[in-house]
Amino acid sequence: MNVVVVESPAKAKTINKYLGAGYTVIASMGHVRDLPAQDGSVQPDKDFAMSWNVAERAESRLKEIAQAVKSADKLILATDPDREGEAISWHISEELKRRHALSGVEVQRVVFNEVTKTAVLEAMKHPRELNKELIEAYLARRALDYLVGFTLSPVLWRKLPKSKSAGRVQSVALRLICEREKEIEAFKPQEYWSVEVQFRTADGETFAARLTHLNGSKLDKFDLGNQGAADSAVAALMAGDPFTVANVERKQARRNPAPPFTTSTLQQEASRKLGLSASRTMRIAQKLYEGVTLEGETVGLITYMRTDGVQLSNEAIAAARDLITRNYGDKYLPKAPRVYKSTAKNAQEAHEAIRPTDVNRRPEDVARHLDADEQKLYELIWKRTMASQMESAVLDQVAVDITSANGKATLRANGSVVLFDGYYTLYHEDQDDPGEDEEGSRRLPNLQPQQGLNRDTVTPEQHFTQPPPRYSEASLVKRLEELGIGRPSTYASIIQVLQDRKYVRLEKRRFIPEDLGRLVTAFLTSFFEHYVEYDFTAQLEEQLDDISGGRIEWKKVLRDFWKDFSAAIGGTKDLTITQVIDALDEDLGQHFFPVLQEGKEPRLCPACSKGRLGLKLGRFGAFIGCSDYPNCRYTRRLGVENGNGEADALAEPKLLGIDEATGLPVTLRRGPYGVYVQLGDANNNGAPPAEAAPAEPPAAEAAAADGKPAKKKRKAKAKEKPKDKPKRASLPRGLAPADVDLNRAIGLLSLPREVGKHPESSEPILAGIGRFGPYIKHGDVFKSIRGEDDVLTIGLNRAVVLLAEASTKRRTPPGKAVGEHPADSKPITLHSGRYGPYLRHGSILASLPKGMSEEEVTVENAIPILAAQAEKKKSKGGKSTGTKRKNKKAAPAEDSADEQAETKPPTRKRAVNG
């Protein structure tokens, strides 16, 4: 017997069917060991010895594998074909050796790029040993991430209260986002004008041309810098009749298709075209790779989704070319196959591109077996793969120069017409930002040199330069890849960590750094600049690739890094809080105290009119306070003032107006779970909030004026809470606090509202905001509201359409009927789940015992399985044993793909006065 170990239960189930008798396939459920979340797991003074612990959830899996290999001839490690997969195989092998479970058992490693029967059986014919270089590259990366996290994070906790952990790669990604925000804040828009003329031919055809030359000189972007200059240009054009075609340029341009998807390009296109986050894209791709049941057979729909390679196998190219000929005709097929070269620096990780395992399995053929997002992602991959082997698109581009009779003005008209659509018939690659399409599609009349034209309207238009756009997930992934920072397989986890730690937030699909994130970046660039430099991080990635390529020894990389990094950490021991505050204040001063009015000092304290506002650090984090403390106790939370003495962070409630129906004030507030609107006021029985009341100090250092201890004051204040809470409503995602006025706030407070009666049932359709955002509801059918639809204005017709989509969307399959349970006559059904087949009876779900096939299930043998699960569920409903967890030092989350769960730092900290 042979034991095969893969990573996921879904893959195990599929491969077990392919291999048949003589093989036992077991899932490891990912990594089985990791570095303990405590000091000393990596020991630089012992040549970087690493201590590994078996994950609690993996213990049962390891026991199952160890038990199985006792009677096995071979252990075949078939985890994913990348560095992480190699590491998982190594961990399993090492742990089984430690348990003396591999005596007399041959250990082999096999890899396959797709979960299909042909690929798996072929891989089994070509086993190899574990790749030492890939394992060492994994060890080096894991040690680096651990050393940075466990050495740098405590410095952050001590010197920058309320900060979270720091990671080797995610800190650099955060710096990118923060520096882009700095560029936007420093940006000063510049005015410029353009002038467009509408022309008409003798045949009545019209087209537009843009002014490019005036008085013999070519116009640069800012030459028409104000309305006066634009009016002068308009006057010259008005006096320039008649106009004549001076020159016509025609040329054909070819547009070649983009290569098939890599991990990063898939994440970028899925974000742009489908609105999927990087992590969501990878989860869907994982499922498509591991396998979907089609007509009773489980098969992987796409090849492995963590890859830097853009090449396709010869078999895949041949299949694509055959399908192109059959479906689209010979003119869409290039004479020779298209071959793409990988730009990956490490050839061992440059696997085949992401493609369908069988291009003949078209999106429409598998749509009924997939949910909406799975179907869209599969279609995107299928179209990109097919397009990569199709003929180029051919465009006819025309440029026409037009001159005035007096020779003072020259204009240009551009047009582009698709002569042959080629791969465009299937796929267009979108650019990251609006307005960056590959080419226009405006058609011009058939103009000839010396042809006369009639001038119609002359239109001057004012423009302003725009700041650089904030990063989207797509553009951030693209920039990280351009800089050579991180690995494509880790980008999704890096982006998720930044959001989980509240360092950044995603609004309208763009990243905005939170103040905490900016503080962390300012601290790291001030005191650890070398380690958040883009070039340094990219060079370290190159060294890791050199390790996996066998070109450098892994512990030399660790020694060189640790020598300088430990010295930099040691240099912060004598760093005072005053030095930290001064550095942060200098770096972020323009952000927190922008000049909103000429001649008005943005740092002047509004309370005493003498002190200077600046950053302060307390045990509860950073805040803004007056320099004349303790004489002046003015403080406010972090946030940028809007010019009216109010902070965008809503440290104080903002009065929007009075609700006419109740006579109560409507305010905008920020709570621990975000911004919300409130009707009435719990603290003053409906009276409007005092506009000039200073914010309560966010730190315990600012003692109360009456001398009472802060803790006792909070307890006394808690006892004064009113019995009736005022009505509140959260702001929907994407609605900025600045866009909330009185009418919108009252609308939110009136939710849920009745949209109308459903035309089929005459039952009401309700619109409201729930735990997961805006929604509409009809009976027991819910549908989330996204995109342009507004919960306050959505109409009956649109609601009916959305509800119909929700009703027709594929839900969990009803399952195969087994029979009725004799106890209550309720049906027992058999389902296929992610972790294998299971039974359902009411609310009881029970997996089939190992060894029992779906064909063997009857009512008689299902009843005891369900009863055992019901008893197990009942026993789990008992009271807690009361066992307390031991406090452990926090484990900073790392940048590796198998990132550790973040825990809170030690709560024992000293209060710091800035």
mmCIF file of C-alpha atoms in Angstrom, residues 66-391:
data_model
loop_
_atom_site.group_PDB
_atom_site.id
_atom_site.type_symbol
_atom_site.label_atom_id
_atom_site.label_comp_id
_atom_site.label_asym_id
_atom_site.label_seq_id
_atom_site.Cartn_x
_atom_site.Cartn_y
_atom_site.Cartn_z
ATOM 1 C CA ALA A 66 1.696 8.109 11.022
ATOM 2 C CA GLN A 67 -0.787 5.285 11.575
ATOM 3 C CA ALA A 68 -1.288 4.831 7.826
ATOM 4 C CA VAL A 69 2.433 4.676 6.951
ATOM 5 C CA LYS A 70 3.056 1.888 9.480
ATOM 6 C CA SER A 71 1.679 -0.601 6.976
ATOM 7 C CA ALA A 72 2.798 1.288 3.862
ATOM 8 C CA ASP A 73 5.650 0.722 1.432
ATOM 9 C CA LYS A 74 5.839 4.329 0.272
ATOM 10 C CA LEU A 75 4.953 7.772 1.544
ATOM 11 C CA ILE A 76 4.229 9.983 -1.469
ATOM 12 C CA LEU A 77 4.195 13.705 -0.655
ATOM 13 C CA ALA A 78 1.990 15.422 -3.262
ATOM 14 C CA THR A 79 1.516 18.902 -1.786
ATOM 15 C CA ASP A 80 1.327 22.011 -3.985
ATOM 16 C CA PRO A 81 4.092 22.579 -6.562
ATOM 17 C CA ASP A 82 5.656 25.704 -5.033
ATOM 18 C CA ARG A 83 7.964 26.710 -2.182
ATOM 19 C CA GLU A 84 5.203 26.521 0.426
ATOM 20 C CA GLY A 85 4.133 23.107 -0.825
ATOM 21 C CA GLU A 86 7.727 21.889 -0.637
ATOM 22 C CA ALA A 87 7.930 23.215 2.938
ATOM 23 C CA ILE A 88 4.754 21.379 3.978
ATOM 24 C CA SER A 89 6.135 18.117 2.585
ATOM 25 C CA TRP A 90 9.408 18.706 4.453
ATOM 26 C CA HIS A 91 7.588 19.411 7.727
ATOM 27 C CA ILE A 92 5.527 16.210 7.409
ATOM 28 C CA SER A 93 8.607 14.156 6.612
ATOM 29 C CA GLU A 94 10.631 15.627 9.500
ATOM 30 C CA GLU A 95 7.836 15.188 12.024
ATOM 31 C CA LEU A 96 7.229 11.585 11.009
ATOM 32 C CA LYS A 97 10.968 10.904 11.352
ATOM 33 C CA ARG A 98 10.888 12.439 14.819
ATOM 34 C CA ARG A 99 8.063 10.060 15.715
ATOM 35 C CA HIS A 100 10.001 7.072 14.268
ATOM 36 C CA ALA A 101 7.154 6.402 11.853
ATOM 37 C CA LEU A 102 9.208 6.115 8.642
ATOM 38 C CA SER A 103 11.281 3.027 9.395
ATOM 39 C CA GLY A 104 11.482 1.000 6.190
ATOM 40 C CA VAL A 105 9.190 3.422 4.323
ATOM 41 C CA GLU A 106 10.389 5.053 1.087
ATOM 42 C CA VAL A 107 9.619 8.789 0.897
ATOM 43 C CA GLN A 108 8.908 10.315 -2.522
ATOM 44 C CA ARG A 109 7.856 13.750 -3.724
ATOM 45 C CA VAL A 110 5.555 14.255 -6.722
ATOM 46 C CA VAL A 111 4.140 17.467 -8.171
ATOM 47 C CA PHE A 112 1.405 18.138 -10.682
ATOM 48 C CA ASN A 113 0.219 21.462 -12.035
ATOM 49 C CA GLU A 114 -3.419 20.457 -12.431
ATOM 50 C CA VAL A 115 -5.826 18.137 -10.652
ATOM 51 C CA THR A 116 -6.779 15.958 -13.585
ATOM 52 C CA LYS A 117 -6.489 12.199 -13.898
ATOM 53 C CA THR A 118 -3.917 12.407 -16.691
ATOM 54 C CA ALA A 119 -1.704 14.885 -14.819
ATOM 55 C CA VAL A 120 -1.854 12.986 -11.514
ATOM 56 C CA LEU A 121 -1.110 9.571 -13.022
ATOM 57 C CA GLU A 122 1.757 11.029 -15.059
ATOM 58 C CA ALA A 123 3.227 12.700 -11.942
ATOM 59 C CA MET A 124 3.150 9.388 -10.070
ATOM 60 C CA LYS A 125 5.453 7.939 -12.755
ATOM 61 C CA HIS A 126 8.111 10.595 -12.073
ATOM 62 C CA PRO A 127 8.747 10.906 -8.321
ATOM 63 C CA ARG A 128 11.738 12.843 -6.987
ATOM 64 C CA GLU A 129 13.372 13.707 -3.677
ATOM 65 C CA LEU A 130 12.498 16.790 -1.644
ATOM 66 C CA ASN A 131 14.100 19.913 -3.112
ATOM 67 C CA LYS A 132 16.715 21.067 -0.608
ATOM 68 C CA GLU A 133 17.107 24.564 -2.122
ATOM 69 C CA LEU A 134 13.376 25.322 -2.049
ATOM 70 C CA ILE A 135 13.179 24.190 1.574
ATOM 71 C CA GLU A 136 16.148 26.359 2.560
ATOM 72 C CA ALA A 137 14.567 29.357 0.801
ATOM 73 C CA TYR A 138 11.415 28.754 2.837
ATOM 74 C CA LEU A 139 13.426 28.493 6.076
ATOM 75 C CA ALA A 140 15.282 31.715 5.316
ATOM 76 C CA ARG A 141 12.078 33.619 4.548
ATOM 77 C CA ARG A 142 10.339 32.275 7.640
ATOM 78 C CA ALA A 143 13.307 33.149 9.870
ATOM 79 C CA LEU A 144 13.572 36.664 8.423
ATOM 80 C CA ASP A 145 9.873 37.330 8.929
ATOM 81 C CA TYR A 146 10.040 35.998 12.478
ATOM 82 C CA LEU A 147 13.143 38.007 13.416
ATOM 83 C CA VAL A 148 11.712 41.242 12.039
ATOM 84 C CA GLY A 149 8.318 40.689 13.666
ATOM 85 C CA PHE A 150 9.526 39.587 17.093
ATOM 86 C CA THR A 151 12.348 42.109 17.288
ATOM 87 C CA LEU A 152 10.809 45.215 15.742
ATOM 88 C CA SER A 153 7.241 44.870 17.039
ATOM 89 C CA PRO A 154 8.193 45.213 20.756
ATOM 90 C CA VAL A 155 10.042 48.439 19.880
ATOM 91 C CA LEU A 156 6.832 49.722 18.298
ATOM 92 C CA TRP A 157 4.774 48.762 21.350
ATOM 93 C CA ARG A 158 7.163 50.548 23.736
ATOM 94 C CA LYS A 159 7.789 53.681 21.711
ATOM 95 C CA LEU A 160 4.466 54.024 19.884
ATOM 96 C CA PRO A 161 1.540 52.965 22.112
ATOM 97 C CA LYS A 162 -1.518 51.387 20.458
ATOM 98 C CA SER A 163 0.537 50.353 17.422
ATOM 99 C CA LYS A 164 0.282 46.784 16.177
ATOM 100 C CA SER A 165 2.956 44.417 14.920
ATOM 101 C CA ALA A 166 5.405 45.261 12.150
ATOM 102 C CA GLY A 167 6.239 42.875 9.308
ATOM 103 C CA ARG A 168 9.105 42.727 6.856
ATOM 104 C CA VAL A 169 7.114 43.155 3.637
ATOM 105 C CA GLN A 170 3.805 44.551 4.835
ATOM 106 C CA SER A 171 5.574 47.591 6.361
ATOM 107 C CA VAL A 172 6.962 48.426 2.919
ATOM 108 C CA ALA A 173 3.524 48.030 1.310
ATOM 109 C CA LEU A 174 2.116 50.356 3.984
ATOM 110 C CA ARG A 175 4.837 52.880 3.195
ATOM 111 C CA LEU A 176 3.770 52.877 -0.468
ATOM 112 C CA ILE A 177 0.182 53.713 0.489
ATOM 113 C CA CYS A 178 1.220 56.414 2.976
ATOM 114 C CA GLU A 179 3.665 58.064 0.593
ATOM 115 C CA ARG A 180 1.023 58.195 -2.127
ATOM 116 C CA GLU A 181 -1.272 59.941 0.372
ATOM 117 C CA LYS A 182 1.510 62.460 1.070
ATOM 118 C CA GLU A 183 1.764 63.182 -2.647
ATOM 119 C CA ILE A 184 -1.976 63.773 -2.819
ATOM 120 C CA GLU A 185 -1.928 66.130 0.185
ATOM 121 C CA ALA A 186 1.029 68.097 -1.202
ATOM 122 C CA PHE A 187 -0.529 68.315 -4.661
ATOM 123 C CA LYS A 188 -1.529 71.781 -5.838
ATOM 124 C CA PRO A 189 -3.898 71.735 -8.834
ATOM 125 C CA GLN A 190 -2.864 73.818 -11.830
ATOM 126 C CA GLU A 191 -5.328 75.360 -14.242
ATOM 127 C CA TYR A 192 -5.116 74.858 -18.005
ATOM 128 C CA TRP A 193 -7.490 75.190 -20.951
ATOM 129 C CA SER A 194 -8.098 73.348 -24.199
ATOM 130 C CA VAL A 195 -9.989 74.511 -27.254
ATOM 131 C CA GLU A 196 -12.001 72.185 -29.481
ATOM 132 C CA VAL A 197 -13.561 73.061 -32.822
ATOM 133 C CA GLN A 198 -16.445 71.236 -34.456
ATOM 134 C CA PHE A 199 -15.975 70.977 -38.258
ATOM 135 C CA ARG A 200 -18.376 70.010 -41.025
ATOM 136 C CA THR A 201 -17.571 68.696 -44.503
ATOM 137 C CA ALA A 202 -19.444 69.640 -47.665
ATOM 138 C CA ASP A 203 -21.325 66.349 -47.367
ATOM 139 C CA GLY A 204 -22.565 67.278 -43.893
ATOM 140 C CA GLU A 205 -20.309 64.905 -41.898
ATOM 141 C CA THR A 206 -19.085 66.365 -38.600
ATOM 142 C CA PHE A 207 -16.043 65.737 -36.431
ATOM 143 C CA ALA A 208 -14.036 67.500 -33.733
ATOM 144 C CA ALA A 209 -10.420 68.724 -33.735
ATOM 145 C CA ARG A 210 -8.225 70.127 -30.967
ATOM 146 C CA LEU A 211 -6.074 73.243 -31.156
ATOM 147 C CA THR A 212 -2.370 72.257 -31.161
ATOM 148 C CA HIS A 213 -0.501 75.300 -32.601
ATOM 149 C CA LEU A 214 -1.164 79.025 -32.197
ATOM 150 C CA ASN A 215 0.724 81.903 -33.843
ATOM 151 C CA GLY A 216 3.293 79.492 -35.230
ATOM 152 C CA SER A 217 4.168 77.864 -31.892
ATOM 153 C CA LYS A 218 3.191 74.449 -30.579
ATOM 154 C CA LEU A 219 0.983 74.684 -27.525
ATOM 155 C CA ASP A 220 2.259 72.961 -24.422
ATOM 156 C CA LYS A 221 -0.181 71.767 -21.780
ATOM 157 C CA PHE A 222 -0.106 74.963 -19.701
ATOM 158 C CA ASP A 223 0.309 77.556 -22.468
ATOM 159 C CA LEU A 224 -3.411 78.318 -22.221
ATOM 160 C CA GLY A 225 -3.210 78.778 -18.470
ATOM 161 C CA ASN A 226 -6.294 80.919 -17.840
ATOM 162 C CA GLN A 227 -9.556 82.041 -19.383
ATOM 163 C CA GLY A 228 -7.952 85.110 -20.902
ATOM 164 C CA ALA A 229 -5.475 83.039 -22.884
ATOM 165 C CA ALA A 230 -8.264 80.670 -23.930
ATOM 166 C CA ASP A 231 -10.456 83.591 -25.083
ATOM 167 C CA SER A 232 -7.577 84.926 -27.197
ATOM 168 C CA ALA A 233 -7.222 81.515 -28.833
ATOM 169 C CA VAL A 234 -10.969 81.400 -29.500
ATOM 170 C CA ALA A 235 -10.806 84.847 -31.120
ATOM 171 C CA ALA A 236 -7.956 83.705 -33.404
ATOM 172 C CA LEU A 237 -9.968 80.674 -34.475
ATOM 173 C CA MET A 238 -13.097 82.698 -35.102
ATOM 174 C CA ALA A 239 -11.079 84.939 -37.413
ATOM 175 C CA GLY A 240 -9.291 82.065 -39.132
ATOM 176 C CA ASP A 241 -11.881 81.071 -41.750
ATOM 177 C CA PRO A 242 -11.676 79.278 -44.081
ATOM 178 C CA PHE A 243 -10.041 76.106 -42.742
ATOM 179 C CA THR A 244 -8.292 73.510 -44.900
ATOM 180 C CA VAL A 245 -7.037 69.975 -44.440
ATOM 181 C CA ALA A 246 -3.243 70.331 -44.500
ATOM 182 C CA ASN A 247 -2.148 66.749 -43.999
ATOM 183 C CA VAL A 248 -3.635 63.276 -43.532
ATOM 184 C CA GLU A 249 -1.600 60.448 -41.961
ATOM 185 C CA ARG A 250 -2.835 56.891 -42.129
ATOM 186 C CA LYS A 251 -1.182 53.861 -40.620
ATOM 187 C CA GLN A 252 -2.143 50.451 -39.485
ATOM 188 C CA ALA A 253 -1.344 49.335 -35.939
ATOM 189 C CA ARG A 254 -1.354 45.835 -34.544
ATOM 190 C CA ARG A 255 -2.366 45.048 -30.977
ATOM 191 C CA ASN A 256 -0.966 41.787 -29.637
ATOM 192 C CA PRO A 257 -2.754 39.816 -26.923
ATOM 193 C CA ALA A 258 -1.505 39.760 -23.359
ATOM 194 C CA PRO A 259 0.073 36.538 -22.042
ATOM 195 C CA PRO A 260 -1.954 34.094 -19.924
ATOM 196 C CA PHE A 261 -2.462 34.894 -16.269
ATOM 197 C CA THR A 262 0.139 34.752 -13.535
ATOM 198 C CA THR A 263 -0.879 35.069 -9.890
ATOM 199 C CA SER A 264 -0.433 38.842 -9.811
ATOM 200 C CA THR A 265 -2.036 39.598 -13.191
ATOM 201 C CA LEU A 266 -5.030 37.440 -12.245
ATOM 202 C CA GLN A 267 -5.438 39.405 -9.017
ATOM 203 C CA GLN A 268 -5.183 42.687 -10.925
ATOM 204 C CA GLU A 269 -7.690 41.809 -13.639
ATOM 205 C CA ALA A 270 -10.142 40.216 -11.201
ATOM 206 C CA SER A 271 -10.038 43.427 -9.178
ATOM 207 C CA ARG A 272 -10.548 45.665 -12.219
ATOM 208 C CA LYS A 273 -13.080 43.610 -14.142
ATOM 209 C CA LEU A 274 -14.942 41.711 -11.413
ATOM 210 C CA GLY A 275 -14.412 43.886 -8.322
ATOM 211 C CA LEU A 276 -12.940 40.941 -6.397
ATOM 212 C CA SER A 277 -10.364 41.448 -3.659
ATOM 213 C CA ALA A 278 -7.024 39.674 -3.964
ATOM 214 C CA SER A 279 -7.863 37.296 -1.104
ATOM 215 C CA ARG A 280 -11.314 36.503 -2.550
ATOM 216 C CA THR A 281 -9.766 35.870 -5.969
ATOM 217 C CA MET A 282 -7.278 33.408 -4.503
ATOM 218 C CA ARG A 283 -9.958 31.562 -2.524
ATOM 219 C CA ILE A 284 -12.093 31.103 -5.636
ATOM 220 C CA ALA A 285 -9.080 30.074 -7.721
ATOM 221 C CA GLN A 286 -8.124 27.521 -5.047
ATOM 222 C CA LYS A 287 -11.530 25.905 -5.333
ATOM 223 C CA LEU A 288 -11.402 25.865 -9.133
ATOM 224 C CA TYR A 289 -7.967 24.242 -8.931
ATOM 225 C CA GLU A 290 -8.865 21.624 -6.324
ATOM 226 C CA GLY A 291 -11.877 20.402 -8.209
ATOM 227 C CA VAL A 292 -15.563 20.764 -8.975
ATOM 228 C CA THR A 293 -18.027 17.947 -9.505
ATOM 229 C CA LEU A 294 -19.134 17.800 -13.145
ATOM 230 C CA GLU A 295 -21.619 15.136 -14.206
ATOM 231 C CA GLY A 296 -20.666 12.909 -11.267
ATOM 232 C CA GLU A 297 -16.894 13.328 -11.728
ATOM 233 C CA THR A 298 -14.711 15.675 -9.690
ATOM 234 C CA VAL A 299 -12.135 17.500 -11.801
ATOM 235 C CA GLY A 300 -9.894 20.539 -11.396
ATOM 236 C CA LEU A 301 -10.979 23.311 -13.754
ATOM 237 C CA ILE A 302 -7.765 25.380 -13.741
ATOM 238 C CA THR A 303 -4.055 24.767 -13.276
ATOM 239 C CA TYR A 304 -2.147 25.769 -10.136
ATOM 240 C CA MET A 305 -2.903 29.394 -9.292
ATOM 241 C CA ARG A 306 0.356 30.427 -7.558
ATOM 242 C CA THR A 307 2.783 30.970 -10.395
ATOM 243 C CA ASP A 308 5.112 33.517 -11.979
ATOM 244 C CA GLY A 309 5.160 31.723 -15.330
ATOM 245 C CA VAL A 310 3.401 32.833 -18.517
ATOM 246 C CA GLN A 311 4.180 29.793 -20.671
ATOM 247 C CA LEU A 312 1.638 27.155 -21.676
ATOM 248 C CA SER A 313 2.249 23.469 -22.231
ATOM 249 C CA ASN A 314 2.406 22.227 -25.822
ATOM 250 C CA GLU A 315 -0.776 20.223 -25.238
ATOM 251 C CA ALA A 316 -2.657 23.295 -23.999
ATOM 252 C CA ILE A 317 -1.481 25.372 -26.982
ATOM 253 C CA ALA A 318 -2.528 22.683 -29.434
ATOM 254 C CA ALA A 319 -5.968 22.369 -27.818
ATOM 255 C CA ALA A 320 -6.472 26.161 -27.856
ATOM 256 C CA ARG A 321 -5.455 26.455 -31.519
ATOM 257 C CA ASP A 322 -7.803 23.647 -32.488
ATOM 258 C CA LEU A 323 -10.717 25.307 -30.661
ATOM 259 C CA ILE A 324 -9.943 28.705 -32.236
ATOM 260 C CA THR A 325 -10.087 27.175 -35.709
ATOM 261 C CA ARG A 326 -13.345 25.354 -35.007
ATOM 262 C CA ASN A 327 -15.147 28.225 -33.244
ATOM 263 C CA TYR A 328 -13.770 31.370 -34.885
ATOM 264 C CA GLY A 329 -12.179 30.358 -38.194
ATOM 265 C CA ASP A 330 -8.703 30.237 -39.693
ATOM 266 C CA LYS A 331 -8.299 34.023 -39.857
ATOM 267 C CA TYR A 332 -8.271 34.195 -36.035
ATOM 268 C CA LEU A 333 -5.426 31.659 -35.778
ATOM 269 C CA PRO A 334 -1.793 32.875 -36.016
ATOM 270 C CA LYS A 335 0.475 30.942 -38.371
ATOM 271 C CA ALA A 336 2.673 29.863 -35.468
ATOM 272 C CA PRO A 337 1.808 29.307 -31.801
ATOM 273 C CA ARG A 338 2.464 32.265 -29.529
ATOM 274 C CA VAL A 339 5.260 31.610 -27.040
ATOM 275 C CA TYR A 340 5.614 33.879 -24.003
ATOM 276 C CA LYS A 341 8.759 34.283 -21.941
ATOM 277 C CA SER A 342 8.603 34.354 -18.165
ATOM 278 C CA THR A 343 10.095 37.358 -16.369
ATOM 279 C CA ALA A 344 10.379 35.453 -13.093
ATOM 280 C CA LYS A 345 13.876 35.673 -11.612
ATOM 281 C CA ASN A 346 13.695 32.164 -10.201
ATOM 282 C CA ALA A 347 13.020 29.550 -12.868
ATOM 283 C CA GLN A 348 12.109 26.907 -10.263
ATOM 284 C CA GLU A 349 9.030 28.897 -9.353
ATOM 285 C CA ALA A 350 8.160 29.823 -12.938
ATOM 286 C CA HIS A 351 5.485 27.148 -13.409
ATOM 287 C CA GLU A 352 2.988 27.066 -16.220
ATOM 288 C CA ALA A 353 0.585 29.991 -16.431
ATOM 289 C CA ILE A 354 -2.924 29.823 -14.944
ATOM 290 C CA ARG A 355 -5.171 28.264 -17.579
ATOM 291 C CA PRO A 356 -8.171 25.950 -17.903
ATOM 292 C CA THR A 357 -7.199 22.301 -17.560
ATOM 293 C CA ASP A 358 -9.289 21.707 -20.687
ATOM 294 C CA VAL A 359 -10.068 24.678 -22.966
ATOM 295 C CA ASN A 360 -12.888 22.673 -24.535
ATOM 296 C CA ARG A 361 -14.694 23.017 -21.204
ATOM 297 C CA ARG A 362 -16.193 26.410 -22.050
ATOM 298 C CA PRO A 363 -17.605 28.807 -19.419
ATOM 299 C CA GLU A 364 -21.198 28.204 -20.506
ATOM 300 C CA ASP A 365 -20.683 24.454 -20.161
ATOM 301 C CA VAL A 366 -19.744 24.627 -16.475
ATOM 302 C CA ALA A 367 -21.788 27.646 -15.382
ATOM 303 C CA ARG A 368 -24.549 25.587 -13.731
ATOM 304 C CA HIS A 369 -21.981 23.834 -11.520
ATOM 305 C CA LEU A 370 -20.458 27.082 -10.190
ATOM 306 C CA ASP A 371 -21.674 30.028 -8.168
ATOM 307 C CA ALA A 372 -21.679 33.513 -9.724
ATOM 308 C CA ASP A 373 -18.141 34.569 -8.733
ATOM 309 C CA GLU A 374 -16.640 31.172 -9.585
ATOM 310 C CA GLN A 375 -18.249 31.297 -13.010
ATOM 311 C CA LYS A 376 -16.991 34.836 -13.661
ATOM 312 C CA LEU A 377 -13.421 34.036 -12.622
ATOM 313 C CA TYR A 378 -13.340 30.847 -14.678
ATOM 314 C CA GLU A 379 -14.654 32.759 -17.694
ATOM 315 C CA LEU A 380 -11.968 35.421 -17.203
ATOM 316 C CA ILE A 381 -9.210 32.764 -17.109
ATOM 317 C CA TRP A 382 -10.670 30.893 -20.090
ATOM 318 C CA LYS A 383 -10.962 34.005 -22.257
ATOM 319 C CA ARG A 384 -7.486 35.281 -21.369
ATOM 320 C CA THR A 385 -5.957 31.887 -22.198
ATOM 321 C CA MET A 386 -7.773 31.578 -25.508
ATOM 322 C CA ALA A 387 -7.046 35.197 -26.475
ATOM 323 C CA SER A 388 -3.333 34.674 -25.804
ATOM 324 C CA GLN A 389 -3.230 32.241 -28.751
ATOM 325 C CA MET A 390 -5.367 34.282 -31.161
ATOM 326 C CA GLU A 391 -4.414 36.577 -34.026
#
